[in-house]
Structures are given as C-alpha cells and as structure tokens.
Amino acid sequence: MTQEKFELNEPLEKIFKHKELEQIVKAIVSGKYSWACFLILHFSGYNPMDFIPYRTYIRLLKNNCQVGGAKLYPNEHRKLELLSARILPGSDKHGSN
C-alpha cells in the first residue's frame, strides 16, 4: 500500500461551499462516517459509486435522502438537500440479493 502526499493549495472554503461543509461536519458529529465520506467524494466532484459498492451506495442514499415523486439521478445529487431528506421505501427498483 502506498501513501500519496496530499497538499491543500486552496482554503477549505474554496473547495466546499459553506452549506456543503456544514453537511459533512453534521454527518461526522452524528457518527455517520460513511455518509461523511460519501459527501466528501460527492462535493469534491467525484462519483461515490466509483469508490463504494452499489448496495452500500443505495443504502446510504436511502438512509440520508428523500426524493418524493422525483427520480434520483446520481449526477444530480448536488441539487438535493441531502441531509434534510429521506428516500421513500420501495422507490428502489433493484431487489436485494
């Protein structure tokens, strides 16, 4: 395992918007570390599905997002209020295996 050197060249405020940083901190304080990692990846411009298993991705969304009547598209999460929402049960068309 190799460790990459990471340098922060920009202030944190320029990487994340204030509201995004609040959501990340709230997830950490609540003990939702997986959700915090999801948010960090998402708000940094990465697709969380590239880093976490599909079932974990769906579980995190179900536990932390709500989409009432609208379809949830992975590339449009930034438009959602992620922590203030819940996904409605049965909205996932994929069965658990």
Short mmCIF file of C-alpha atoms in Angstrom, two decimals, residues 6-86:
data_model
loop_
_atom_site.label_atom_id
_atom_site.label_comp_id
_atom_site.label_asym_id
_atom_site.label_seq_id
_atom_site.Cartn_x
_atom_site.Cartn_y
_atom_site.Cartn_z
CA PHE A 6 -1.70 15.46 -0.34
CA GLU A 7 -1.27 19.20 -0.28
CA LEU A 8 -4.11 21.61 0.23
CA ASN A 9 -3.36 24.52 -2.08
CA GLU A 10 -6.71 26.23 -1.63
CA PRO A 11 -8.51 27.29 1.53
CA LEU A 12 -11.21 24.82 2.60
CA GLU A 13 -13.89 27.43 1.90
CA LYS A 14 -12.97 27.38 -1.80
CA ILE A 15 -13.14 23.58 -2.03
CA PHE A 16 -16.53 23.18 -0.33
CA LYS A 17 -19.37 25.65 -0.11
CA HIS A 18 -20.32 26.59 3.45
CA LYS A 19 -23.56 24.59 3.30
CA GLU A 20 -21.71 21.52 1.97
CA LEU A 21 -19.11 21.73 4.74
CA GLU A 22 -21.91 22.00 7.31
CA GLN A 23 -23.46 18.78 5.98
CA ILE A 24 -20.12 16.96 6.17
CA VAL A 25 -19.47 18.14 9.75
CA LYS A 26 -23.04 17.27 10.78
CA ALA A 27 -22.60 13.74 9.42
CA ILE A 28 -19.32 13.31 11.34
CA VAL A 29 -20.78 14.66 14.59
CA SER A 30 -23.76 12.30 14.16
CA GLY A 31 -21.39 9.34 13.79
CA LYS A 32 -22.36 8.81 10.14
CA TYR A 33 -18.80 8.38 8.90
CA SER A 34 -19.74 6.51 5.72
CA TRP A 35 -22.16 9.28 4.82
CA ALA A 36 -19.49 11.89 5.53
CA CYS A 37 -17.11 10.09 3.15
CA PHE A 38 -19.89 9.94 0.55
CA LEU A 39 -20.45 13.68 0.89
CA ILE A 40 -16.75 14.49 0.69
CA LEU A 41 -16.40 12.47 -2.50
CA HIS A 42 -19.56 13.92 -3.99
CA PHE A 43 -18.87 17.56 -3.16
CA SER A 44 -15.28 17.18 -4.39
CA GLY A 45 -16.60 16.27 -7.82
CA TYR A 46 -16.07 12.51 -7.64
CA ASN A 47 -18.73 9.90 -8.26
CA PRO A 48 -19.09 7.95 -4.97
CA MET A 49 -20.13 4.87 -6.97
CA ASP A 50 -16.56 4.67 -8.28
CA PHE A 51 -15.34 4.08 -4.71
CA ILE A 52 -18.08 2.23 -2.83
CA PRO A 53 -20.17 -0.88 -3.61
CA TYR A 54 -23.53 -0.32 -5.28
CA ARG A 55 -25.53 -1.76 -2.36
CA THR A 56 -23.71 0.48 0.11
CA TYR A 57 -24.35 3.47 -2.16
CA ILE A 58 -28.10 2.71 -2.28
CA ARG A 59 -28.25 2.12 1.50
CA LEU A 60 -26.55 5.45 2.20
CA LEU A 61 -28.98 7.26 -0.09
CA LYS A 62 -31.99 5.52 1.47
CA ASN A 63 -30.85 6.44 4.97
CA ASN A 64 -29.98 10.04 4.18
CA CYS A 65 -32.03 11.31 1.21
CA GLN A 66 -35.65 11.78 0.31
CA VAL A 67 -36.93 12.05 -3.18
CA GLY A 68 -40.70 12.29 -3.22
CA GLY A 69 -42.05 11.57 -6.67
CA ALA A 70 -38.89 12.65 -8.48
CA LYS A 71 -36.35 10.20 -9.84
CA LEU A 72 -32.95 10.23 -8.21
CA TYR A 73 -30.05 10.57 -10.62
CA PRO A 74 -26.51 10.15 -9.22
CA ASN A 75 -25.16 13.15 -11.13
CA GLU A 76 -27.80 15.50 -9.75
CA HIS A 77 -27.25 14.99 -6.01
CA ARG A 78 -25.75 18.44 -5.66
CA LYS A 79 -29.22 19.84 -6.38
CA LEU A 80 -30.69 17.92 -3.43
CA GLU A 81 -30.69 18.85 0.22
CA LEU A 82 -29.02 15.57 1.09
CA LEU A 83 -29.22 15.55 4.88
CA SER A 84 -32.66 17.06 5.20
CA ALA A 85 -34.32 14.36 3.16
CA ARG A 86 -35.36 10.71 3.14
#
